[in-house]
Every structure is written in structure tokens, then in C-alpha cells.
Short mmCIF file of C-alpha atoms in Angstrom, two decimals:
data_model
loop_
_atom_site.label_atom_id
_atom_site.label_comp_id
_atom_site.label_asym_id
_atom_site.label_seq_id
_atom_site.Cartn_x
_atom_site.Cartn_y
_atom_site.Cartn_z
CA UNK Z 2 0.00 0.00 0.00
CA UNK Z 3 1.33 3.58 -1.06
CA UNK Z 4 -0.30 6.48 1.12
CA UNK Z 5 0.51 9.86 1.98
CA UNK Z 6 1.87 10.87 5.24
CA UNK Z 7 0.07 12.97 7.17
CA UNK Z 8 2.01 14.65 9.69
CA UNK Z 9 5.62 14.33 11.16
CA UNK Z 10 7.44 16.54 12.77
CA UNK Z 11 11.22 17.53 13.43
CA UNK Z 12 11.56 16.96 16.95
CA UNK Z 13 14.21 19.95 17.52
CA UNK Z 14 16.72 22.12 15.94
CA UNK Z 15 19.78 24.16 16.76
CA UNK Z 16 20.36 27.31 16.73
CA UNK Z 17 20.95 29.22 13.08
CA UNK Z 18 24.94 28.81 12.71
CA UNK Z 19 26.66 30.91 10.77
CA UNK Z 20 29.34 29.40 8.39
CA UNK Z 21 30.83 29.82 4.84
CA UNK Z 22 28.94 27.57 2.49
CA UNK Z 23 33.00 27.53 0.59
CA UNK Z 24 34.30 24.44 2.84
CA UNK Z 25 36.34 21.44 2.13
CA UNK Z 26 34.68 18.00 2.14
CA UNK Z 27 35.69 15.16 4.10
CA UNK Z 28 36.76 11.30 3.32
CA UNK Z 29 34.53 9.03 4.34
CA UNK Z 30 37.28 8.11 7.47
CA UNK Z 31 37.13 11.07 8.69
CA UNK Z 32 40.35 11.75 9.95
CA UNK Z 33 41.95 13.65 7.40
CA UNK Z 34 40.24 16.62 5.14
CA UNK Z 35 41.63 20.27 3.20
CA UNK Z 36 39.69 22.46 2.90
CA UNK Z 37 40.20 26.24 1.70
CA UNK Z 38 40.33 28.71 4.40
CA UNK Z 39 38.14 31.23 3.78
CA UNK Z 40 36.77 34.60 6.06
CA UNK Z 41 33.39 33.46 8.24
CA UNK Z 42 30.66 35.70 7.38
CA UNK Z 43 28.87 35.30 10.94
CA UNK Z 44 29.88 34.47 14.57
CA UNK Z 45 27.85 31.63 15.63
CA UNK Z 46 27.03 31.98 19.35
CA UNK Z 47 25.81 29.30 22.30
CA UNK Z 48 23.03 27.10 20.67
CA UNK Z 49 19.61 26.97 22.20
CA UNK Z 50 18.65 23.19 21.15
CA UNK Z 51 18.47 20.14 23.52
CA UNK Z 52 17.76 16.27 23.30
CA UNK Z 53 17.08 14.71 26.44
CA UNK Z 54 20.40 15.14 28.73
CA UNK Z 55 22.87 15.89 25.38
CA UNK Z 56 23.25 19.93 24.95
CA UNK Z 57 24.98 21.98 22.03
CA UNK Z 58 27.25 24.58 23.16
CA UNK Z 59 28.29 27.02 20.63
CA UNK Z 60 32.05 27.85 19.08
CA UNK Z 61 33.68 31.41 18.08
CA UNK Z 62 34.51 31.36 14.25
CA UNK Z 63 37.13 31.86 12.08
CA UNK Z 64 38.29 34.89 11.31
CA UNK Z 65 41.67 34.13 9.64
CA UNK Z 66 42.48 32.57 6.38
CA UNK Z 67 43.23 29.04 7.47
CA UNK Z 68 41.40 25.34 6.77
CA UNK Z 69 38.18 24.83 9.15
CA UNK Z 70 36.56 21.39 10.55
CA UNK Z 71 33.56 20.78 12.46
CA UNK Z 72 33.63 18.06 15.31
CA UNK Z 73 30.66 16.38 17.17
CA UNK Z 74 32.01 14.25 19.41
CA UNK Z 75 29.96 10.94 19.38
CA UNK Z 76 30.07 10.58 23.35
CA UNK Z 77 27.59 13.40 23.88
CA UNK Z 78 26.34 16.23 21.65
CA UNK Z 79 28.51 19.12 22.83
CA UNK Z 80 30.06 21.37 20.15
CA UNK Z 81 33.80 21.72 21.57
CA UNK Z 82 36.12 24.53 20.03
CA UNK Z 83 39.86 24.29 18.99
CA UNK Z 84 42.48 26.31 16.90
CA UNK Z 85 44.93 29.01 17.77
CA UNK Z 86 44.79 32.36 19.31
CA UNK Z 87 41.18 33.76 20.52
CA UNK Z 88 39.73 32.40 17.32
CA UNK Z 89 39.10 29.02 17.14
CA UNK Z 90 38.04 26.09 14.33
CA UNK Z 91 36.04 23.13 14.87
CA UNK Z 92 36.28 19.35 13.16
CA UNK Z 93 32.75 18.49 11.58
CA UNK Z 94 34.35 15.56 10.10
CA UNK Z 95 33.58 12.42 11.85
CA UNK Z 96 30.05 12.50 12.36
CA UNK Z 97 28.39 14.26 9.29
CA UNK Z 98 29.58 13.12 5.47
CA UNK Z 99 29.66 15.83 3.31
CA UNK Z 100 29.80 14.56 -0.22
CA UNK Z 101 31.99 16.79 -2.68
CA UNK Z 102 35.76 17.53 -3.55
CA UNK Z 103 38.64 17.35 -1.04
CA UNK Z 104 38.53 20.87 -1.49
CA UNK Z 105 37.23 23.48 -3.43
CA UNK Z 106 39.78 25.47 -6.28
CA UNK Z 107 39.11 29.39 -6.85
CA UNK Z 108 37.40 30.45 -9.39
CA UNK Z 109 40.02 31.47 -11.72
CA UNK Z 110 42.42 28.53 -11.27
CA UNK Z 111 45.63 30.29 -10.18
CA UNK Z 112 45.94 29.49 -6.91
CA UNK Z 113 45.38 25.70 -6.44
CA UNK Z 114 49.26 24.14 -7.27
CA UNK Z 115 49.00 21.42 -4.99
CA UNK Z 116 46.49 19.94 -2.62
CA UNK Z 117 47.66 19.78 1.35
CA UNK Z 118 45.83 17.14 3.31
CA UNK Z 119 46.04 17.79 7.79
CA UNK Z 120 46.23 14.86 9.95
CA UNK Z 121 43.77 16.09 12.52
CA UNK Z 122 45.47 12.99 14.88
CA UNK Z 123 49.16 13.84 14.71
CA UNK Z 124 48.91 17.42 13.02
CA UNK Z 125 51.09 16.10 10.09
CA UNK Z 126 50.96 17.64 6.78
CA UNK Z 127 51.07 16.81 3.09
CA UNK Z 128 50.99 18.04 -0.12
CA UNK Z 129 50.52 16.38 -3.15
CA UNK Z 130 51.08 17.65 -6.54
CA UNK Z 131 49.86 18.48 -9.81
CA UNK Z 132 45.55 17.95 -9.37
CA UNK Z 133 43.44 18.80 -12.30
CA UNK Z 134 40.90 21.61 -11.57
CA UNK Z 135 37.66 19.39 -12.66
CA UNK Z 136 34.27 18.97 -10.60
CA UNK Z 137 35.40 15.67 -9.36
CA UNK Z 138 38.64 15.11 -9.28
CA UNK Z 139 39.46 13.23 -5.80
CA UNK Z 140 37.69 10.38 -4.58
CA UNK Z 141 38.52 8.29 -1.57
CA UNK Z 142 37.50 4.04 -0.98
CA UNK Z 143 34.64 3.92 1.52
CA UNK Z 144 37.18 2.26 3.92
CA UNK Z 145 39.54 4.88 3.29
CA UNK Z 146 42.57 3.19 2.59
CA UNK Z 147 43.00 4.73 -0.69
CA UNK Z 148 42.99 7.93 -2.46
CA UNK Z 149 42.30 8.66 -6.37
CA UNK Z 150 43.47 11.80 -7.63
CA UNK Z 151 43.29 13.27 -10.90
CA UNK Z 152 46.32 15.10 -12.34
CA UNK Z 153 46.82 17.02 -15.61
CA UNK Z 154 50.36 16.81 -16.54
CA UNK Z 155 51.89 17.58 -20.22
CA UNK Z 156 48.27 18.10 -22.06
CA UNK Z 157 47.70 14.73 -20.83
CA UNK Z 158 45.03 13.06 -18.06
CA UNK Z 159 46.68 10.72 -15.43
CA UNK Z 160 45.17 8.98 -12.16
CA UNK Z 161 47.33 8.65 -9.17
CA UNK Z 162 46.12 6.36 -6.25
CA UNK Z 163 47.50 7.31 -3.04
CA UNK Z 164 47.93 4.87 0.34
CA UNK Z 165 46.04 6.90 2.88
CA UNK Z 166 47.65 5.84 6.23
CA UNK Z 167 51.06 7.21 4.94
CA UNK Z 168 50.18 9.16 1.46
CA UNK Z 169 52.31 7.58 -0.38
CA UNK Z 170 52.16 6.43 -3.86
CA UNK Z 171 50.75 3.38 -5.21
CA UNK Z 172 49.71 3.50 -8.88
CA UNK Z 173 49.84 6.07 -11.44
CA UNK Z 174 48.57 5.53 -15.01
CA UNK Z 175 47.22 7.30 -17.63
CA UNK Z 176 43.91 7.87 -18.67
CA UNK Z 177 41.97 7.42 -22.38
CA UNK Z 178 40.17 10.82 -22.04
CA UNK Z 179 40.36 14.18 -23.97
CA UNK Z 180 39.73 16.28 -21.03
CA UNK Z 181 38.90 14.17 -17.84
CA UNK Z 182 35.82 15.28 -15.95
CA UNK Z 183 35.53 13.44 -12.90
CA UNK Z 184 36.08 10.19 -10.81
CA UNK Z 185 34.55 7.96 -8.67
CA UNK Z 186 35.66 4.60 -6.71
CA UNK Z 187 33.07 1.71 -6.43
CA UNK Z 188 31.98 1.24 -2.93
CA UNK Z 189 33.99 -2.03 -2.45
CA UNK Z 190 37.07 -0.10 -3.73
CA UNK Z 191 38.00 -2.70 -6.37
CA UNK Z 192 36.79 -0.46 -9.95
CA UNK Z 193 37.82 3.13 -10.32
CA UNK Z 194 34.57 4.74 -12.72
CA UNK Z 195 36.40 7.57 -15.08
CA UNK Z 196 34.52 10.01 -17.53
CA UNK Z 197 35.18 12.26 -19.87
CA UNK Z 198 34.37 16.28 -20.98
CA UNK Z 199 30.64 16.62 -21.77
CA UNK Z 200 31.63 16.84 -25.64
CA UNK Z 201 32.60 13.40 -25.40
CA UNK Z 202 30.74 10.06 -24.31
CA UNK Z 203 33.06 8.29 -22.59
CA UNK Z 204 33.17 6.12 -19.07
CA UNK Z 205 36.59 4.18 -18.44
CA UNK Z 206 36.19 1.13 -15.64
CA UNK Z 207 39.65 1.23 -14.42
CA UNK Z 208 41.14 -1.92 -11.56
CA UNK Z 209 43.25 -0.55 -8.65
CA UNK Z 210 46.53 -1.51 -10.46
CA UNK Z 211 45.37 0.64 -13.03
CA UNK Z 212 44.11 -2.25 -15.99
CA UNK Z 213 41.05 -0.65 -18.21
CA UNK Z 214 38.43 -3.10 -17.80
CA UNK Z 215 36.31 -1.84 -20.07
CA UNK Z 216 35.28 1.32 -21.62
CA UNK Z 217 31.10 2.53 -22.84
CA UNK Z 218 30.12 5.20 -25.11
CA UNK Z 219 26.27 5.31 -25.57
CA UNK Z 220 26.51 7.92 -28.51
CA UNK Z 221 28.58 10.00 -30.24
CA UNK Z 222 28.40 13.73 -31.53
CA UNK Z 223 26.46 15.05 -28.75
CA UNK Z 224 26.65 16.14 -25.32
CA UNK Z 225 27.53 13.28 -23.21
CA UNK Z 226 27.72 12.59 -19.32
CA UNK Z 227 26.75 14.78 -16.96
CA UNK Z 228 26.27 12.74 -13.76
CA UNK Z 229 27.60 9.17 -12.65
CA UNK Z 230 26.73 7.34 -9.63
CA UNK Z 231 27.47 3.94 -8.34
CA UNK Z 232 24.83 1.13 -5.89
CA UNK Z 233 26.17 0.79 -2.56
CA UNK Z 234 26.45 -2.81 -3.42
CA UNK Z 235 28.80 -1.85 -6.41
CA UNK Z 236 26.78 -4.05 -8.70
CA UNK Z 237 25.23 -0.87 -10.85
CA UNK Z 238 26.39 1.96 -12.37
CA UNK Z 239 24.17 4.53 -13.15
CA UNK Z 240 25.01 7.20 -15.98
CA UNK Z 241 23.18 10.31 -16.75
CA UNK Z 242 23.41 11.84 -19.83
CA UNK Z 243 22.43 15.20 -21.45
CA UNK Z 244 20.01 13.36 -23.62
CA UNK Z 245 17.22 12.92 -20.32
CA UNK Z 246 18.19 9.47 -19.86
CA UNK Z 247 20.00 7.10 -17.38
CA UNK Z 248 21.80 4.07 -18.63
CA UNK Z 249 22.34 1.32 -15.65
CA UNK Z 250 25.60 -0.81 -16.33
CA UNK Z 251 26.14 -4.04 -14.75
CA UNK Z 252 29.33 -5.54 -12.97
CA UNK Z 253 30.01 -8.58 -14.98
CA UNK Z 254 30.06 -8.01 -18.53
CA UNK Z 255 29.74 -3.61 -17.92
CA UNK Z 256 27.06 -3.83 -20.44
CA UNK Z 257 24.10 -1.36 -20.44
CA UNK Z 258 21.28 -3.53 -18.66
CA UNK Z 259 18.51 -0.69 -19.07
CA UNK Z 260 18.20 2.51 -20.07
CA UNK Z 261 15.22 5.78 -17.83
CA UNK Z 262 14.01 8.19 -19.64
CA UNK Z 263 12.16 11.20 -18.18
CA UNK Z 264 8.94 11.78 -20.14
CA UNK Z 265 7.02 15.24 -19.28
CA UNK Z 266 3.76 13.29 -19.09
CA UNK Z 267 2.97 10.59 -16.76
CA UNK Z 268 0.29 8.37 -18.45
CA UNK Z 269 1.00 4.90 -16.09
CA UNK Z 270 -1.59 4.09 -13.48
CA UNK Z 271 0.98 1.81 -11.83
CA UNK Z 272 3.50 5.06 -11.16
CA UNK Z 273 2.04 6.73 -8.15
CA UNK Z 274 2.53 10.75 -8.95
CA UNK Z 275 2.91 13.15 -5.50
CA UNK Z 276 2.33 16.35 -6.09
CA UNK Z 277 3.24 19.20 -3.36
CA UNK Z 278 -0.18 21.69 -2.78
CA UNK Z 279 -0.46 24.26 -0.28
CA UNK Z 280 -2.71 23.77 2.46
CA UNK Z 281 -6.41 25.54 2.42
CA UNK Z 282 -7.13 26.97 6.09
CA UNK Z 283 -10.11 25.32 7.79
CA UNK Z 284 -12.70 27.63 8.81
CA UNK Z 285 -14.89 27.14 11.55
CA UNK Z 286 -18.81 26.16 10.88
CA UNK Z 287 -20.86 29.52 10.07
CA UNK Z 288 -17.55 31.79 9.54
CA UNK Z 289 -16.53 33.67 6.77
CA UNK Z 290 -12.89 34.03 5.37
CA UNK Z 291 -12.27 37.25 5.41
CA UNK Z 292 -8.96 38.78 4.67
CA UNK Z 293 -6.29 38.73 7.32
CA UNK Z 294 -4.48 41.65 8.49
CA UNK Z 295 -2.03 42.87 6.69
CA UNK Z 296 1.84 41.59 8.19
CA UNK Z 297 4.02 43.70 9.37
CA UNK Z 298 6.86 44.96 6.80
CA UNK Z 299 9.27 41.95 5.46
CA UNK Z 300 7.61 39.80 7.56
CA UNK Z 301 5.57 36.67 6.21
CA UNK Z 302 4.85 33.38 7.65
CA UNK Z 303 5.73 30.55 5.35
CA UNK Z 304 2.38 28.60 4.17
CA UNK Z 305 1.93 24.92 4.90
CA UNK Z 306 2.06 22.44 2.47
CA UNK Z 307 1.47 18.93 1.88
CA UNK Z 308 1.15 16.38 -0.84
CA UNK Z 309 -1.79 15.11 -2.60
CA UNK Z 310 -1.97 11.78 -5.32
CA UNK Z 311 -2.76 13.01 -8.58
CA UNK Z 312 -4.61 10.99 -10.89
CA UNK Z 313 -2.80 10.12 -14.47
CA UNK Z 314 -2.70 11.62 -16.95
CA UNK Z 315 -0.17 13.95 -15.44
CA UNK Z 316 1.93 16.80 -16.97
CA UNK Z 317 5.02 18.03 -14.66
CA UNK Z 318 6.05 21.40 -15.36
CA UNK Z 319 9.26 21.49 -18.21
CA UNK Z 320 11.62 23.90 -18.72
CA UNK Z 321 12.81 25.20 -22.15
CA UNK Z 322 16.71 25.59 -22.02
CA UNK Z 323 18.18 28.31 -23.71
CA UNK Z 324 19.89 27.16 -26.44
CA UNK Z 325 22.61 30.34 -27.38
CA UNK Z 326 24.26 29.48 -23.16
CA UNK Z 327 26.33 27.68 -22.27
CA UNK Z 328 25.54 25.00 -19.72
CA UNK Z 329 21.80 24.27 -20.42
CA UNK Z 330 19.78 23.20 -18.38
CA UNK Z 331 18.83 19.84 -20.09
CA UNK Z 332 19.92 16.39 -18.83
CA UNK Z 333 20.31 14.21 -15.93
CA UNK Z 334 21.70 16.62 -12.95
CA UNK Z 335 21.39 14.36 -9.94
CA UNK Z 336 21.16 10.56 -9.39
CA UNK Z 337 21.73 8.57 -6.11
CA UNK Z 338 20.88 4.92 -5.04
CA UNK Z 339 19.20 4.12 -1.59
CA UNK Z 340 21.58 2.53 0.75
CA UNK Z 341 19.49 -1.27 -0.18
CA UNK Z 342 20.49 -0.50 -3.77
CA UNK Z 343 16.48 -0.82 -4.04
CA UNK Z 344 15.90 2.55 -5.06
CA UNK Z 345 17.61 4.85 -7.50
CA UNK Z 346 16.19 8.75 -7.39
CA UNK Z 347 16.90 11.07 -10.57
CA UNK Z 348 16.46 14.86 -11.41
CA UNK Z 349 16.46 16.12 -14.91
CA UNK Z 350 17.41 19.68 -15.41
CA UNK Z 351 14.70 20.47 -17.93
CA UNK Z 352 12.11 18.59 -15.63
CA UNK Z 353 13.42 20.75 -12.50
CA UNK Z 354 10.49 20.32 -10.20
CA UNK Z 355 10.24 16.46 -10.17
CA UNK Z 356 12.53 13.82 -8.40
CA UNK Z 357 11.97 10.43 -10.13
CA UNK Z 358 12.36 7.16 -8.16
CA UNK Z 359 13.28 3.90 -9.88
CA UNK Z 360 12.38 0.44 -8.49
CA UNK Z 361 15.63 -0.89 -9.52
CA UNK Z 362 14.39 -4.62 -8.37
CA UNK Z 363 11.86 -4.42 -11.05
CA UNK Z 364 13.54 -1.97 -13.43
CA UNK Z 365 10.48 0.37 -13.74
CA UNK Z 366 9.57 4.06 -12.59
CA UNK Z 367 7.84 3.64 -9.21
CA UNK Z 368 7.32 7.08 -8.03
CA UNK Z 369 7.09 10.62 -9.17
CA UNK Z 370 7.57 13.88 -6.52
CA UNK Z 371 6.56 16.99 -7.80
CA UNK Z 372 7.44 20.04 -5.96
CA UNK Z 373 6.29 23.77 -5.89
CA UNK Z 374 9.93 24.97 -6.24
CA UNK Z 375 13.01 23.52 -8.24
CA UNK Z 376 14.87 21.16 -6.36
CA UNK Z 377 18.01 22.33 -5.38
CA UNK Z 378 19.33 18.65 -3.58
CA UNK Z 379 18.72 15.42 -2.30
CA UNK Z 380 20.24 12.48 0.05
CA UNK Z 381 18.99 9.08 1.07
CA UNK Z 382 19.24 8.10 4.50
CA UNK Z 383 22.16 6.14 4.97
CA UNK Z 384 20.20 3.41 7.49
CA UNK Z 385 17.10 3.13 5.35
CA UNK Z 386 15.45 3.80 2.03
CA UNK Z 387 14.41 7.25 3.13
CA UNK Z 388 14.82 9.93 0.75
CA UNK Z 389 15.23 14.01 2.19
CA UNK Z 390 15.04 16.56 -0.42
CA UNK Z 391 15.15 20.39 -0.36
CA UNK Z 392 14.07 23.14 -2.50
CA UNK Z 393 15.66 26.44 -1.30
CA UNK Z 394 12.84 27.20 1.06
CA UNK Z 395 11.99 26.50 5.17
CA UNK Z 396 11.08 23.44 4.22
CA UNK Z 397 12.74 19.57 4.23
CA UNK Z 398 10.49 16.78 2.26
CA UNK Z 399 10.81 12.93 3.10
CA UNK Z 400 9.70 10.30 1.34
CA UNK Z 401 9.66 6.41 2.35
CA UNK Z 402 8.03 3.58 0.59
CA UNK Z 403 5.47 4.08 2.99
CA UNK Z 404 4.59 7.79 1.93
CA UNK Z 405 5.81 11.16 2.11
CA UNK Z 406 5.61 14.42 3.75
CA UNK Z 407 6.83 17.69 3.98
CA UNK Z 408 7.72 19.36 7.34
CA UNK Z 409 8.83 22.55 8.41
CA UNK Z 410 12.44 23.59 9.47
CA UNK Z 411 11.85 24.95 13.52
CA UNK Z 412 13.54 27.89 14.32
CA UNK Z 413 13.07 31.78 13.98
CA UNK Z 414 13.32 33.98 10.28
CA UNK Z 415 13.51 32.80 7.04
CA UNK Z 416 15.89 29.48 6.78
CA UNK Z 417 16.35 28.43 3.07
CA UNK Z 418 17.72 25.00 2.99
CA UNK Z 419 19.82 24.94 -0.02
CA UNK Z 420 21.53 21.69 0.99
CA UNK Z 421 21.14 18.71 3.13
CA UNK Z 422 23.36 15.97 4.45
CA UNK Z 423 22.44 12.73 7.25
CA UNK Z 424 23.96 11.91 9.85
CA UNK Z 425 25.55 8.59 9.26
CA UNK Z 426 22.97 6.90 12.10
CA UNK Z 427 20.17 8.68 9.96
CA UNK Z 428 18.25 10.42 13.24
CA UNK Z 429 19.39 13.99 12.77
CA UNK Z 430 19.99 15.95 9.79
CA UNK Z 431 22.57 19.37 8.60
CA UNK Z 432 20.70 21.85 6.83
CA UNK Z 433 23.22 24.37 5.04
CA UNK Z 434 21.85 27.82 3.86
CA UNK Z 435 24.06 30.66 1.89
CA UNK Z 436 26.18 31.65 4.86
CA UNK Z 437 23.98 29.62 7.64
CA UNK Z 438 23.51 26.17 9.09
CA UNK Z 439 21.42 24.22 11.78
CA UNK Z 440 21.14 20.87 12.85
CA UNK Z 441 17.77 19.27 13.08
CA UNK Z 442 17.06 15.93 14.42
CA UNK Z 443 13.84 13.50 13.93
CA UNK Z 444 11.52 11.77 16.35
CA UNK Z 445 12.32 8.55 16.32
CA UNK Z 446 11.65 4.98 17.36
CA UNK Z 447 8.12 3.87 17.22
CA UNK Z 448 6.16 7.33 15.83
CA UNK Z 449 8.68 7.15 12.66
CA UNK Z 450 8.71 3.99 12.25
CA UNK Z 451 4.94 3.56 11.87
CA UNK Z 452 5.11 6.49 10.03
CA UNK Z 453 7.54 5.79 7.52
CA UNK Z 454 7.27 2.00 7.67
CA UNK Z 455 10.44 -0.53 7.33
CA UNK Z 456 13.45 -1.21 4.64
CA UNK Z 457 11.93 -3.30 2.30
CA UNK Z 458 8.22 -2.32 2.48
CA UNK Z 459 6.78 -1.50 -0.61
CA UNK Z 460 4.45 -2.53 -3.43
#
């Protein structure tokens, strides 16, 4: 049974943070992370939000050019400060995965020669040479024992794989690709996933001693990939591609097993469509709705929403790229698997409202979301299939094969959650604005899990 949700709640949040949204990301270790130092743009101060005995306590920030972390200890909930001087930085890296490069370039690309990793154990440094300024050039084994890195040496692409408990090197090879876009290990750390520019179709399947195992090209003479994404259990690998479609590989033969496309018109009976609608006010027997007084100056409360089934035939709302820009907004943005490898959830650019959920099982669309706003991101719970998405507004949206919802963020002013990311036990959540964050965590036990049912449950 599919049904709607219809009310959750977070159960508290912490206080608005302020923080630079221009961090480093961590390895999924957590013990070692660059970042670029950057000014803060606020001074967080003590946080207000409790759970049971556990308490936040705030942290000055940074106010010197220098790498930042964030720590929460996993003892108790306490935000503890360290760095030098009066000012001080704080490690966020252990408990919350933020996905991403090791760290970001500037804009111009003059001032990135080498990347410089911190031991935040022993305080040991090292730099590594020659990375290639491209969206996703690092990416570290989910054990952490290794390190890819790609490097742009003499008009030519190269991969080095680093040992990560002494940074040293273990492989270095080159790499079949005009201009190398980005990289990405398998979960069990045994295939290295390569692609190429977007003027190019082309994925490389590289082994750790640097072998090609194989190499696909869907089609040629047209933009190519734009997103790539591997199943926790390594056996998929899914592809998006500027022409609206997802290609799923397997990991025997590396051959295309099936091939999503996003169609602007739903016309299945089988694929259950959510659409987000605000709520209407109830008025009480023998009233009259009258117009409410007007708010005070910049001040408007955010209206409630929630989601309603719509009956097929359904049209989602499409958007016409602009064809003399660069970049267009056409293609496959966004993919990511559930953590069962049941699920795989999509976003196509010119189809920005909608998140599309696969039932990879049966190889078949299972559910559409459509929201009021584009959707700016979106993360699966890494304990369940449970799916969080955001849309730039106070609002966080869940969805379970039991349902979905959409709940407002608690707290005071206007929060617009541009990005999300779980907490690795999946009972909290970090919600990142431009220059602010907060921490929010969900009831849970019983009340969520009758609410949002069990991994596995769906039809």
C-alpha cells in the first residue's frame, strides 16, 4: 500500500549557525580533510537546542584565512572549540559526510598548485602535486585506505592512487580521455569509474593496479555525461546523460542492462505521482474568510504544504533551455541509489520540479515527486530507504516507501535549505543555507517507524 503521510514533525533544531557555504569536504574516514580557508561571514554563538540530557554549546569562528573542521564528538552532543589564538576552528568531520571535492579550487584557477591534506590525529601535513581543476577530481575508498586523484600533466590526463595511512604512492597511469571530468571509486574499492568532458561520451572502468576493464560510449556527436553514480552494493552503475536518460551498467560483462528516460507526461496508473499543494485553512462552521491583516513589513509566515496523489494523466512542469548558453539546463543533474540498492532517485534539469524514483528490483519508474519549487538537492538516509530533499525554502520533504511528507524547518526567520546531508545513524539531519547552518534531528523509534514504515516495504 502507497499512502501519503500525514504529519511528522522535526523533533528539535539548533540554533541558526553561521558558516561559509565555501568548505572542504571530508573522506569518508574522517580523519583527514583540506579544505580552503576562507573569512566566516557570521559568529555563531551558544546554541539553544536540547535532546534529552545531550546539549549543544556554541564555538567562536574563524576569522583568519586558514582550513576549518567541524567536530561532534559521538560521546555526547557538545560542540567543543579548537584552533589558535582567541579564534578558534572546529572538526565536523567524523560524524556528518559531506559529499563533494577534497577541497574546493578558486574560481580562476591560479591558486590551487598542490592539494595539502592535515592529519587532525598527529597534526602532520602533506601536499601532493599536480591535481586537475575538474568537478570531481578526488575520490577516496569507503574504507579509506585509498585515495584517487586526478592530475593534468603535459596536455595529458593521469590517475594517481594514493595509500592513505602514509600518502604515499601506489599506482599512477594514464587515462583514455580528452579532457577528464571526474572520478569515482566503487563502494567495495575494487573499480575506479572515469569520464570524460561533456563533448565526449566516454566512461573508463579502471582496476586498482590501473588495468582498463572496459570502456562505454552510448553515442557519439552530442553532449555526453553529466552525472555518474554507483549502488552501494557496487553491482550498478548509473550514468546520466544530457540526452534525459539514465543508462544502468552491470558488474560482470559492464554492459548497459537498461536505459530511464524522463517523459514530461505521466500516463502509467501503476507510477504513483505526489504532487506538493499548499494547504487551504479550515474555517470554523458559520464563519466567513475574510482577509487577514495585513503583516508587518518583510515579515511573512511561510504557508503549509502537503502532498496530494494526482490521478494520471499527469503533466510536470518542463523547462525550455536556452539554447545560445552555455551550460543548459537539459539532462540528468542528480542521481543517487538508496543505501538497499532498491531505489535509484533522478532529477532532470529540464524537468526541474520532479525527483523520479526507480524500483531498480523491477527496473520500472515507481514514483514521481513533484514540488512547488526547483529542487536544489537530495540524500537518502544512509540506514534506510528514506529519501530528504530540499528546494531552497523553510522546508525539508521525506519520502519512504510508505509515503511522504513535507515538514517545516523549527527555528526563527527565514531558513532556506539549499543543501542537506544525514547523519551517518540517519536520526538527525545538517541543513546548510548561503552563509547559515542548523542541525535538526527526527523523532524517532516507534512514531517514525509507523510512520515511515520498514526497509523493504513496498508494493
Amino acid at each position: 500500500m502507497i499512502r501519503c503521510v500525514p504529519e511528522i514533525q522535526l523533533e528539535r533544531a539548533s540554533r541558526v549557525f553561521g558558516v561559509n557555504p565555501r568548505w572542504g569536504a571530508d573522506r569518508p574516514g574522517g580523519e583527514k580533510r583540506g579544505g580552503a580557508g576562507t573569512r566566516e561571514l557570521q559568529a555563531p554563538q551558544c546554541c539553544a537546542g536540547t535532546r534529552g540530557p545531550d546539549r549543544l554549546r556554541g564555538a567562536s569562528a574563524l576569522r583568519h584565512f586558514r582550513p576549518r573542521c567541524w567536530r561532534l564528538p559521538q560521546t555526547r552532543r557538545e560542540w567543543s572549540a579548537r584552533g589558535r589564538g582567541s579564534e578558534a576552528a572546529m572538526n565536523f568531520s567524523e560524524v556528518f559526510k559531506l559529499s563533494g571535492l577534497l577541497c574546493k579550487f578558486s574560481p580562476d584557477g591560479k591558486y590551487l598548485l598542490r592539494i595539502t591534506v592535515w592529519s587532525l590525529c598527529t597534526k602532520s601535513v602533506s601536499y601532493i602535486k599536480y591535481p586537475k581543476a575538474c568537478q570531481q577530481g578526488v575520490s577516496f575508498t569507503r574504507d579509506g585506505r585509498y585515495m584517487a586523484l586526478a592530475e593534468r600533466r603535459d596536455c595529458q590526463d593521469h590517475v594517481s592512487v594514493f595509500v592513505c595511512s602514509d600518502w604515499q604512492l601506489l599506482r599512477h597511469f594514464d587515462t583514455e580521455t580528452q579532457d577528464l571530468a571526474g572520478i569515482e571509486w566503487a563502494p567495495n574499492g575494487c573499480v575506479l569509474a572515469v569520464w570524460d568532458t561533456c563533448l565526449e561520451y566516454k566512461v573508463l572502468l579502471y582496476s586498482l593496479d590501473g588495468r582498463l576493464l572496459s570502456a562505454y560510449c552510448a553515442y557519439e556527436w552530442s553532449l555526453g555525461v553529466k552525472s555518474v553514480a554507483w549502488s552501494p552494493s557496487s553491482q550498478f552503475l548509473a550514468i546520466g546523460s544530457y540526452d534525459g536518460k539514465v543508462r544502468i551498467l552491470n558488474h560482470v560483462t559492464w554492459k548497459m542492462i537498461t536505459e530511464f528516460g524522463h517523459p514530461a507526461t505521466i500516463n502509467n496508473p501503476k507510477i504513483v505521482v505526489y504532487k506538493e499543494a499548499e494547504k487551504t485553512p479550515r474555517l470554523a462552521p458559520g464563519r466567513l474568510a475574510f482577509p487577514p491583516p495585513r503583516a508587518a513589513a518583510g515579515v511573512a509566515s511561510p504557508a503549509e504544504t502537503k502532498y496530494e496523489i494526482a490521478s494520471v494523466p499527469v503533466s510536470l512542469q518542463t523547462l525550455k533551455p536556452v539554447a545560445d548558453r552555455a551550460n543548459p539546463k537539459i539532462g540528468i543533474g542528480a542521481l543517487a541509489f538508496s543505501p538497499d540498492s532498491y531505489f535509484l532517485a533522478t532529477r532532470s534539469d529540464s524537468v526541474p520540479n520532479a525527483v523520479w524514483i526507480w524500483d531498480i528490483q523491477k527496473l520500472r519508474l515507481f514514483v514521481v515527486l513533484e514540488q512547488l519549487s526547483p529542487v536544489r538537492s537530495f540524500q537518502w538516509d544512509p540506514q534506510q530507504p528514506r529519501l530528504a530533499i530540499c528546494t531552497g525554502g523553510g522546508k525539508v520533504y521525506l519520502w519512504s516507501p510508505a509515503g511522504c511528507v513535507s515538514v517545516q524547518v523549527p527555528g526563527e526567520g527565514d531558513f532556506q535549505v539549499l543543501s542537506l546531508c544525514w547523519h551517518l545513524n540517519g536520526d538527525s539531519l545538517a541543513l546548510l543555507s548561503k552563509d547559515h547552518f542548523c542541525l535538526c534531528f527526527l523523532e524517532t523509534e516507534d512514531r517514525v517507524g509507523t510512520a515511515f514504515g520498514r526497509p523493504g516495504d513496498h508494493t
